[in-house]
GROMACS .gro file of C-alpha atoms in nm:
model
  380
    1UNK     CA    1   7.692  -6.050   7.240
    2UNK     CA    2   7.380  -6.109   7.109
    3UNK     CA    3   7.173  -5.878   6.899
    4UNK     CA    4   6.826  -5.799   7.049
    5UNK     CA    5   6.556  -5.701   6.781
    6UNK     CA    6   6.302  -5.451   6.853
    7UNK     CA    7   5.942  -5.630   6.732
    8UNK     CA    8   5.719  -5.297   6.774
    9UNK     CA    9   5.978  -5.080   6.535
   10UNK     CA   10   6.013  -5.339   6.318
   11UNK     CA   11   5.629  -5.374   6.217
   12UNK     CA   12   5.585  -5.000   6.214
   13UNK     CA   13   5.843  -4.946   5.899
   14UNK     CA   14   5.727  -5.233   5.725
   15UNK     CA   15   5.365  -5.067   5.703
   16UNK     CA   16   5.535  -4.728   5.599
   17UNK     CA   17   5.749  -4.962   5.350
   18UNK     CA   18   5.414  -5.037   5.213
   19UNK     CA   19   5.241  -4.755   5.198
   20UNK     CA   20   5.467  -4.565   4.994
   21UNK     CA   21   5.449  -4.893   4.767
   22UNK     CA   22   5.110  -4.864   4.746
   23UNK     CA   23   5.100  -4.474   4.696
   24UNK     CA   24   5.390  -4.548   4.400
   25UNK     CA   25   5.160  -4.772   4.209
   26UNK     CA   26   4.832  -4.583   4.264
   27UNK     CA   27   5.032  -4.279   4.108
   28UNK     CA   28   5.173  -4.505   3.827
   29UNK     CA   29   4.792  -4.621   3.752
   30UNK     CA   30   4.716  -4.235   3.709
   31UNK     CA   31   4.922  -4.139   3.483
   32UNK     CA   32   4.862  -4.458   3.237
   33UNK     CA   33   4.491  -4.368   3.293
   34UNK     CA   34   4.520  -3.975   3.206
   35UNK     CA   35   4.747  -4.062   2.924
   36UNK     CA   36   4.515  -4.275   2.791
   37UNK     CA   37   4.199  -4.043   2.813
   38UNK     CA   38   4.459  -3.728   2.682
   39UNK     CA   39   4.557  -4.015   2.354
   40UNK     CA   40   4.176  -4.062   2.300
   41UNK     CA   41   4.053  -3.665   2.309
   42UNK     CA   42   4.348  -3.660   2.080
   43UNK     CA   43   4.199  -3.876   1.836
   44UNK     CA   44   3.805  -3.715   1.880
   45UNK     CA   45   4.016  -3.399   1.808
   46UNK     CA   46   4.167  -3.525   1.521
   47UNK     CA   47   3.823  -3.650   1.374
   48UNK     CA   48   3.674  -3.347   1.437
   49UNK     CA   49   3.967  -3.132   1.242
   50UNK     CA   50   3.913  -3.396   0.946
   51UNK     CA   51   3.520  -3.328   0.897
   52UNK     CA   52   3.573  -2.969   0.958
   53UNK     CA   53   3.819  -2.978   0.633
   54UNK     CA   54   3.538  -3.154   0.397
   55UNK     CA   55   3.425  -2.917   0.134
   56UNK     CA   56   3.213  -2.884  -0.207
   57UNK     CA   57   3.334  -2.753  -0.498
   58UNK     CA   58   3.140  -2.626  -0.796
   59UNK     CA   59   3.356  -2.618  -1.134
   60UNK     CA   60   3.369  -2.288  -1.312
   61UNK     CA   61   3.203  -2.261  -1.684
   62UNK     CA   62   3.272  -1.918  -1.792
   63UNK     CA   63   2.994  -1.822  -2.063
   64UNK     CA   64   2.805  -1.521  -2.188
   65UNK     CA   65   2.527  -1.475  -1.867
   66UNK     CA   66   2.179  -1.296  -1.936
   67UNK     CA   67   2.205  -1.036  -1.678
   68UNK     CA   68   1.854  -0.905  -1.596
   69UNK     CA   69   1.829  -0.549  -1.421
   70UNK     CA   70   1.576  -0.606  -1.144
   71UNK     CA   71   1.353  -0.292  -1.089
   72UNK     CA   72   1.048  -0.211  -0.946
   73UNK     CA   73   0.795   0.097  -0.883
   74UNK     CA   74   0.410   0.187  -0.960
   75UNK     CA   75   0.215   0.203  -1.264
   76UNK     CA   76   0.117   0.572  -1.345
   77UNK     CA   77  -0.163   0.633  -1.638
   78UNK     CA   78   0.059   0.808  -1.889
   79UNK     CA   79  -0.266   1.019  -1.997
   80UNK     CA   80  -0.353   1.215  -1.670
   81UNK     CA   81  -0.495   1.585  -1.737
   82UNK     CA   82  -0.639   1.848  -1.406
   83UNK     CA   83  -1.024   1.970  -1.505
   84UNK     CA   84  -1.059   2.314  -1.482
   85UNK     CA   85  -1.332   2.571  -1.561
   86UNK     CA   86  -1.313   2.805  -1.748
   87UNK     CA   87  -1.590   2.999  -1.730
   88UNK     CA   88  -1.887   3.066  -1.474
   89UNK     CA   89  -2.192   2.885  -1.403
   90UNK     CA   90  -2.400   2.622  -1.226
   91UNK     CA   91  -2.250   2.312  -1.305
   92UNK     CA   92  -2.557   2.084  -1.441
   93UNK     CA   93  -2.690   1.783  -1.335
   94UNK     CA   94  -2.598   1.511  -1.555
   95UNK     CA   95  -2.728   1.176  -1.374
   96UNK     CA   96  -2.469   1.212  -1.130
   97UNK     CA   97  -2.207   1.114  -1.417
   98UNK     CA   98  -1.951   1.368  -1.267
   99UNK     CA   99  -1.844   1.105  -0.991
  100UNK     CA  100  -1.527   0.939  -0.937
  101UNK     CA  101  -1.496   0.641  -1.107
  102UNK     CA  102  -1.717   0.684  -1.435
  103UNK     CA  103  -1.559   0.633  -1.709
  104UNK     CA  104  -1.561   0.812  -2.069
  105UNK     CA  105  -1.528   0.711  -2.421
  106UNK     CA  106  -1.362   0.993  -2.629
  107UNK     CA  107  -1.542   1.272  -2.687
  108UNK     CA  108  -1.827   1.228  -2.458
  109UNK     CA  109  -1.920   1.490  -2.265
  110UNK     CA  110  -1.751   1.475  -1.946
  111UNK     CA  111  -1.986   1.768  -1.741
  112UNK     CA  112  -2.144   2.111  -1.889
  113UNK     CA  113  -2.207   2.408  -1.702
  114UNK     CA  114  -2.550   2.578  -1.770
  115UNK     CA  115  -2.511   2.818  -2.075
  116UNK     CA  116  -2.861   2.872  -2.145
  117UNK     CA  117  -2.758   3.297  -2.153
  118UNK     CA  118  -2.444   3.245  -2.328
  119UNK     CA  119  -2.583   3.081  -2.601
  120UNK     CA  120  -2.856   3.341  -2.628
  121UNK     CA  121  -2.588   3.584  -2.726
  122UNK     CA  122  -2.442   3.373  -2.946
  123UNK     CA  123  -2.742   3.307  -3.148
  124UNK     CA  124  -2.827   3.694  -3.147
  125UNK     CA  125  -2.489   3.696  -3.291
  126UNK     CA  126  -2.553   3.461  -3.562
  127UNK     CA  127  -2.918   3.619  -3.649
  128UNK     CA  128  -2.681   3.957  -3.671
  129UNK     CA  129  -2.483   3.829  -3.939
  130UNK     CA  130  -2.779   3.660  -4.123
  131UNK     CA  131  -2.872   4.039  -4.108
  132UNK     CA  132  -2.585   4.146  -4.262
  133UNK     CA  133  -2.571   3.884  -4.534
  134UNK     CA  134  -2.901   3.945  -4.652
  135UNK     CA  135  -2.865   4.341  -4.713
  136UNK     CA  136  -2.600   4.305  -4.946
  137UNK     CA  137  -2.752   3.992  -5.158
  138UNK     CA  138  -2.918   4.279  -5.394
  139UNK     CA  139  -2.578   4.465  -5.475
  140UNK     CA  140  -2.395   4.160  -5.498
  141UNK     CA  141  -2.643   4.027  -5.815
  142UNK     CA  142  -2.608   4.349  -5.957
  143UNK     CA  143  -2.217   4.411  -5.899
  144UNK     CA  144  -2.103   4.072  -5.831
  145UNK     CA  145  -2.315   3.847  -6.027
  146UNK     CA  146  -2.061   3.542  -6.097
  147UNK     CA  147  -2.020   3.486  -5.720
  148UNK     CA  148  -2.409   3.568  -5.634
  149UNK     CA  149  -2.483   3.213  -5.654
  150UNK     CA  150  -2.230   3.078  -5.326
  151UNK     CA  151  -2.390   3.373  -5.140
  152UNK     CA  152  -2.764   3.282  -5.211
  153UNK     CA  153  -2.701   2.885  -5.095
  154UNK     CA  154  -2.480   3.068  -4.803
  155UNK     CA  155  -2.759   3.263  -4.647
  156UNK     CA  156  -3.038   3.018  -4.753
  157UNK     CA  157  -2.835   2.712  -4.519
  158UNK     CA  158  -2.768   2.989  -4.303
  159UNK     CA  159  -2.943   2.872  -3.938
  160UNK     CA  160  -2.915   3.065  -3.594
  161UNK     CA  161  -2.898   2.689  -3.385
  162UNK     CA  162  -2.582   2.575  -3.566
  163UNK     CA  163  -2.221   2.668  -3.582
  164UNK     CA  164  -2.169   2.930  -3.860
  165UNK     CA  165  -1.995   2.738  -4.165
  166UNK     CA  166  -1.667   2.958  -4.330
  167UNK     CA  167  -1.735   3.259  -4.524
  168UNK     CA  168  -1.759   3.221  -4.933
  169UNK     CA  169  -1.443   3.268  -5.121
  170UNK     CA  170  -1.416   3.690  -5.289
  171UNK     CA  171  -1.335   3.611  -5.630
  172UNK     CA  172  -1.201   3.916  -5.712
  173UNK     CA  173  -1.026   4.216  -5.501
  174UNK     CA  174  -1.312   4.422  -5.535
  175UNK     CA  175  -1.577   4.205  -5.393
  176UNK     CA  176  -1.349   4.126  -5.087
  177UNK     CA  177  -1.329   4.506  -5.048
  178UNK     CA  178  -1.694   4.573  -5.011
  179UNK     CA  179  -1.764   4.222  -4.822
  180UNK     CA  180  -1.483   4.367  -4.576
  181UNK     CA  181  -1.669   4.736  -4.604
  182UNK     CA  182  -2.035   4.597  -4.506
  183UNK     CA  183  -1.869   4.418  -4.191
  184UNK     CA  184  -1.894   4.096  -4.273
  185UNK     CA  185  -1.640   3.948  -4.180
  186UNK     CA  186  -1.568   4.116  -3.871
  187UNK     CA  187  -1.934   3.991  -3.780
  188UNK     CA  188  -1.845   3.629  -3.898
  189UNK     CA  189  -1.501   3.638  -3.682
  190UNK     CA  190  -1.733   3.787  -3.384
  191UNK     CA  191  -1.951   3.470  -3.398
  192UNK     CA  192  -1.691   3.227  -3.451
  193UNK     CA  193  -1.568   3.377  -3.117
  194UNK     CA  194  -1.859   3.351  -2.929
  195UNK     CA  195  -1.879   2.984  -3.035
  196UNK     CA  196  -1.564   2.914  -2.933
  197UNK     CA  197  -1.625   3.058  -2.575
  198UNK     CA  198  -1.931   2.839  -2.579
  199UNK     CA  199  -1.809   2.514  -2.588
  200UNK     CA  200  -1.552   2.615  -2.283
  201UNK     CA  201  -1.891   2.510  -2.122
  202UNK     CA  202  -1.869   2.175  -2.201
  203UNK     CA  203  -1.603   1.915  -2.090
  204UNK     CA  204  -1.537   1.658  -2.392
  205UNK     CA  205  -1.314   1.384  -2.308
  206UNK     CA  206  -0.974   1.384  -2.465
  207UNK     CA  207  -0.933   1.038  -2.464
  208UNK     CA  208  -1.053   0.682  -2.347
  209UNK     CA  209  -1.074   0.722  -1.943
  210UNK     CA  210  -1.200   0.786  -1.579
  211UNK     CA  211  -1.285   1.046  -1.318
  212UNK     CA  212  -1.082   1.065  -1.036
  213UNK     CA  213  -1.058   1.315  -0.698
  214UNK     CA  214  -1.290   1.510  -0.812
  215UNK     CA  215  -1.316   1.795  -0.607
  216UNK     CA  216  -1.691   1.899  -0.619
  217UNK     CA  217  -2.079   1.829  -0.674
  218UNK     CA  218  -2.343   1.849  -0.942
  219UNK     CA  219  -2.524   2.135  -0.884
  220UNK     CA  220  -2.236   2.374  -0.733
  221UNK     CA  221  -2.136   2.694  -0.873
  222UNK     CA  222  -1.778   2.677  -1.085
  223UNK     CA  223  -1.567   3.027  -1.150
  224UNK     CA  224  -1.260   3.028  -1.383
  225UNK     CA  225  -0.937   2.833  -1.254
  226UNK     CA  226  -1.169   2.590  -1.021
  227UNK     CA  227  -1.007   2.286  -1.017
  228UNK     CA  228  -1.302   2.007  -1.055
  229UNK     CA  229  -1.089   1.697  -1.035
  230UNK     CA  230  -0.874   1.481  -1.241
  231UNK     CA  231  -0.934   1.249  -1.574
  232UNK     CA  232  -0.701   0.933  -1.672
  233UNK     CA  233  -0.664   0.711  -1.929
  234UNK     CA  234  -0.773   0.330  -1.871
  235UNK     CA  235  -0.546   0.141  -2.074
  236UNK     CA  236  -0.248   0.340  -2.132
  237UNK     CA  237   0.009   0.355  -1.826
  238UNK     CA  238   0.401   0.413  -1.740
  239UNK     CA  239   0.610   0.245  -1.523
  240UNK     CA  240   0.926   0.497  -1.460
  241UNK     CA  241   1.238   0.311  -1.275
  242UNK     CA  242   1.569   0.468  -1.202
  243UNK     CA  243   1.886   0.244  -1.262
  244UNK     CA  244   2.263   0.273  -1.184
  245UNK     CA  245   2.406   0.531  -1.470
  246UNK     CA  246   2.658   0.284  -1.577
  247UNK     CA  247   2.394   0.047  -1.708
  248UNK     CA  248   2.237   0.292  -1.991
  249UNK     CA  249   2.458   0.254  -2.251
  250UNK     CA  250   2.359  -0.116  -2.242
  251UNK     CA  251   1.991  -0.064  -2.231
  252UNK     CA  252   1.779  -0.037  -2.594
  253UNK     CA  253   1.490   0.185  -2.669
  254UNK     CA  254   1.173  -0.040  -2.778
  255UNK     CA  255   1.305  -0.344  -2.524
  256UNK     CA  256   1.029  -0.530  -2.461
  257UNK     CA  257   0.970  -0.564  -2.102
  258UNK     CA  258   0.710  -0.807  -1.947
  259UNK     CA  259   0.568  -0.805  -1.567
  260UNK     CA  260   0.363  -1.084  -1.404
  261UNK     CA  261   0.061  -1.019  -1.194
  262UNK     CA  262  -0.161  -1.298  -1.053
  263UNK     CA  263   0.000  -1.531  -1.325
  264UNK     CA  264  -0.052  -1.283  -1.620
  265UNK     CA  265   0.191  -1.157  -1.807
  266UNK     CA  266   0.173  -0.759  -1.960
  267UNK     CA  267   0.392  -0.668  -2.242
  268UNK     CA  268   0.551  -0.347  -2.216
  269UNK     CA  269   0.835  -0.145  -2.379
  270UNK     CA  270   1.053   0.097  -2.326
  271UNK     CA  271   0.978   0.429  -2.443
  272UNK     CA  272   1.240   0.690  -2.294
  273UNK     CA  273   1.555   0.734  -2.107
  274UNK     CA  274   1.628   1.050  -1.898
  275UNK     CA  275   1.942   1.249  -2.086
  276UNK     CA  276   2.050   1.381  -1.734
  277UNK     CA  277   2.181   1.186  -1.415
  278UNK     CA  278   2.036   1.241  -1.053
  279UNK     CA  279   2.324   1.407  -0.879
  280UNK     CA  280   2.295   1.254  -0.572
  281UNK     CA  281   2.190   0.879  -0.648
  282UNK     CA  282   2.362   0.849  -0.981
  283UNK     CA  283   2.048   0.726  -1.145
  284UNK     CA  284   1.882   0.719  -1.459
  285UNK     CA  285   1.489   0.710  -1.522
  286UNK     CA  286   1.374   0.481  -1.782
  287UNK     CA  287   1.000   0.491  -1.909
  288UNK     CA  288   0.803   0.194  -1.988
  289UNK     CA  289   0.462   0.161  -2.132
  290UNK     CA  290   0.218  -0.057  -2.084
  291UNK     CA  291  -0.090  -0.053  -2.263
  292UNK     CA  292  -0.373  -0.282  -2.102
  293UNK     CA  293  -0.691  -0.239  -1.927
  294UNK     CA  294  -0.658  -0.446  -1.692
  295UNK     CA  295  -0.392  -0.275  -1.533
  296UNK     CA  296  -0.452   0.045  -1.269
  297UNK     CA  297  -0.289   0.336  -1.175
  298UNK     CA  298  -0.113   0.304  -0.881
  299UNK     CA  299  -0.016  -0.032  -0.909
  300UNK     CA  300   0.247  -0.149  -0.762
  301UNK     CA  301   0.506  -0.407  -0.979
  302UNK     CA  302   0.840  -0.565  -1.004
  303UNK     CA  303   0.984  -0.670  -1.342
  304UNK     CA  304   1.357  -0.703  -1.525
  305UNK     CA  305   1.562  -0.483  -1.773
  306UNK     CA  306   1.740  -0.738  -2.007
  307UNK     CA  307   2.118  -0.542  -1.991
  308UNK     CA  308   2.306  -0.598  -2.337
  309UNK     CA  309   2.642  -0.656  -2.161
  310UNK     CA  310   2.848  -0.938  -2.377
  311UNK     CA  311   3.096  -1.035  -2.105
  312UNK     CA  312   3.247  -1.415  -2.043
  313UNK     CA  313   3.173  -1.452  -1.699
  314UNK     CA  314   3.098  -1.704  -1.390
  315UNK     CA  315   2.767  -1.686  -1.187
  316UNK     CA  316   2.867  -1.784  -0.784
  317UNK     CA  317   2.681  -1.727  -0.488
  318UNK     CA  318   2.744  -1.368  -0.301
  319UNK     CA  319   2.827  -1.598  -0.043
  320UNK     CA  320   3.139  -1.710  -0.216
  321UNK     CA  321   3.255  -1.351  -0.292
  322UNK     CA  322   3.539  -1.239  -0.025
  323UNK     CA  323   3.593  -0.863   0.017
  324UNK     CA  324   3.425  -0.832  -0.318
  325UNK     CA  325   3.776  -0.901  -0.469
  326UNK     CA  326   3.862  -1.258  -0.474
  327UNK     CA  327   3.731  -1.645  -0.413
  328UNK     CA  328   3.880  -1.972  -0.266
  329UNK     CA  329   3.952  -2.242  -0.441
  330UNK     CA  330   4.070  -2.602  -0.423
  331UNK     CA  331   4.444  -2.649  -0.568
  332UNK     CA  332   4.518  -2.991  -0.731
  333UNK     CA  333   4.718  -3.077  -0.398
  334UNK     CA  334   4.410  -3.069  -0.159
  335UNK     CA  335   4.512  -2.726  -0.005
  336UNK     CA  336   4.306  -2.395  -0.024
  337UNK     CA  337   4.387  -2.131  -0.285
  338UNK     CA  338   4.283  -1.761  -0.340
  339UNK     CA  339   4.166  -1.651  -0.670
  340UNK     CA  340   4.115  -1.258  -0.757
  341UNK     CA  341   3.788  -1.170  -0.933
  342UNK     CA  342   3.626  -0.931  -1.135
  343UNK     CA  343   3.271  -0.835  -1.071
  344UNK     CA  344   3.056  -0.810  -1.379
  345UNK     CA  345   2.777  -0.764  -1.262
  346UNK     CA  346   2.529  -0.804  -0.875
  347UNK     CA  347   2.191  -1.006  -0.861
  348UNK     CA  348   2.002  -0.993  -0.603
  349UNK     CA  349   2.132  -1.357  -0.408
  350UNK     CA  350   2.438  -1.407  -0.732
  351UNK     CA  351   2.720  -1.223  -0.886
  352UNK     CA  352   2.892  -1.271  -1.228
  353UNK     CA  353   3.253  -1.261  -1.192
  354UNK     CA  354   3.541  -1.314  -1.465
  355UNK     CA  355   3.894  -1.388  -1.395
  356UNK     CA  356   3.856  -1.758  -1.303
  357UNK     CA  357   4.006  -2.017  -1.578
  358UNK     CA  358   3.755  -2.281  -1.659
  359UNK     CA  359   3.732  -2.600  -1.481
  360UNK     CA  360   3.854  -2.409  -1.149
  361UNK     CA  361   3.738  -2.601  -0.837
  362UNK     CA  362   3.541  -2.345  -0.687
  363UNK     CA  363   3.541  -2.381  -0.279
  364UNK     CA  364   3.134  -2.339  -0.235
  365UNK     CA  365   3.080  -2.427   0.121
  366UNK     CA  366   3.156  -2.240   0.418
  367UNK     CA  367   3.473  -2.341   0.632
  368UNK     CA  368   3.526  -2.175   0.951
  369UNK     CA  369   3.904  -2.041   1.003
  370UNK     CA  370   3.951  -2.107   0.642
  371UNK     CA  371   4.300  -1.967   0.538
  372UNK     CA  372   4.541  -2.020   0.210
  373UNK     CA  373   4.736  -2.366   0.238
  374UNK     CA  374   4.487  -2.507   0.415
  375UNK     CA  375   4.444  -2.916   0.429
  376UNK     CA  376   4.135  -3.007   0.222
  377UNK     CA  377   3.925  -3.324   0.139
  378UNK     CA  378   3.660  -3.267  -0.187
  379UNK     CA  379   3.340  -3.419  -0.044
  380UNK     CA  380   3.144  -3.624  -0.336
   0.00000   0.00000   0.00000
């Protein structure tokens, strides 16, 4: 019997031997491939975690930090008074001094208002009592003979265009009596009144300064309570800045306090602290004065208010400050650590902390994802 071999059959499984061969291997190739591309983004990974974990420290220091209050406002001239009339009249024409922005040395006349009636009754006031002083010179040599002499050089200086000069001394009861009898002095106190009214209608300055909004012209009619503008010192100015209540007790009266303007420096002090606290803010105000005249009102400055607070502390960046309660630090074993804080004191970019032993490794650079235990490296 003889076994009969079918040739077609035959070379159709020994292509479908091979092909699933072929498929096996191509299959086996994959895998080593994708293993080996998986091993390598293993490794990138791994480089990547490594650099991420690099940090810089900063050692802590503790010491006694200047802490500077930083504050800032605008320059007001402490001397700063409304001008008012006070009586009626046409305000007179002066050279056009009465303008914003002329400036007075004390005592100069600031502006009159025309008084050329008023002081007609003043005079005839003063030529009254000159009346009255000479009708009793006779019975005062006679009666009064040891005093006649101060009443004689009285009404000889006596003169109508000047302010009346103070009465002679009685030098007994009796004179005073008839000096008080003969009106007198009721005519002297009349004058002195007068005189008094009369200078309401001129404006002396008060002090060293300059006209500001001032409210009308040369030439226009003033009544009592006008307001005619405002007059401020030059060289004398305040700087009022409100700080946190909790800082007063560590601020001194007479600090000196400097500002910085165009690369000049003013010296100032402080000259008064508010007794009472702003119920809503919690402030203080604190006056300082400056006394320059280069300086204007209205100018706008920044400065510092040296704080006597005598605390061992650490200056760090507000960066480093977690939750405002606590820091991270590098332990000795390369892992991250947490370290609670005090806050002394906030600057504007810093804070002063305490709490942190000295020579603490301070973490100072930012780490996303950063927890405690944390695998470390210290960059150099």
């Amino acid at each position: 019997m003889f076994l009969v071999l079918n040739l077609p059959l035959f070379g159709r499984m020994k292509k479908y031997i091979i092909s699933i061969v072929a498929g096996l291997l191509i299959l086996a190739f994959s895998y080593l491939i994708s293993n080996l591309i998986l091993n390598l983004n293993k490794d990138e990974e791994s480089l990547v975690s490594e650099s991420s974990k690099l940090v810089k420290v900063i050692k802590v220091k503790n010491s006694i930090n200047p802490i500077n209050l930083s504050v800032d406002g605008r320059l007001k001239s402490k001397n700063r008074i409304n001008l008012y009339s006070e009586v009626t009249g046409i305000l007179n024409f002066n050279n056009n001094t009465f303008v914003e922005g002329n400036s007075f040395k004390k005592n100069n006349i600031i502006f009159s208002v025309n008084s050329n009636e008023f002081h007609s009754s003043v005079k005839q006031a003063r030529s009254e009592l000159q009346n009255l002083i000479a009708s009793v010179l006779p019975d005062l040599k006679i009666d009064f003979s040891d005093n006649f002499k101060n009443w004689e050089s009285y009404f000889k200086n006596f003169d109508v265009n000047k302010s009346v000069s103070e009465l002679p001394d009685s030098n007994s009861e009796k004179e005073k009596y008839y000096i008080v009898g003969r009106g007198i002095q009721s005519a002297y106190y009349k004058v002195k009144s007068l005189e008094e009214r009369l200078n309401k209608y001129f404006m002396f300055a008060p002090f060293n300064g300059s006209l500001i909004d001032v409210k009308i012209n040369e030439g226009t009619m003033v009544t009592p309570g006008m307001l005619l503008g405002s007059f401020i010192s030059d060289d004398n100015f305040e700087l009022t800045v409100n700080i946190p209540s909790k800082y007063v007790s560590d601020i001194l009266i007479n600090e000196e306090i400097n500002i910085n303007l165009n690369g000049t420096d003013y010296r100032g002090f402080i000259k008064r602290i508010n007794k009472n606290i702003d119920r809503i803010s919690q402030t203080v105000g604190v006056h300082i004065e400056f006394k320059n005249n280069r300086l204007k009102d209205g100018m706008y400055v920044k400065t510092k208010i040296p704080l006597r607070i005598n605390k061992e502390g650490f200056s760090i960046s507000r960066s480093n400050l977690i939750n405002d309660s606590f820091v991270y630090v590098a332990e000795p074993n390369n892992t991250v650590g947490i370290r609670n804080v005090k806050i002394i004191y906030y600057d504007e970019d810093s804070v002063i902390v305490s709490g942190l032993e000295n020579n603490t490794s301070l973490i100072s650079s930012y780490i996303p994802g950063i927890y405690k235990g944390m695998k470390i490296k210290i960059s150099n």
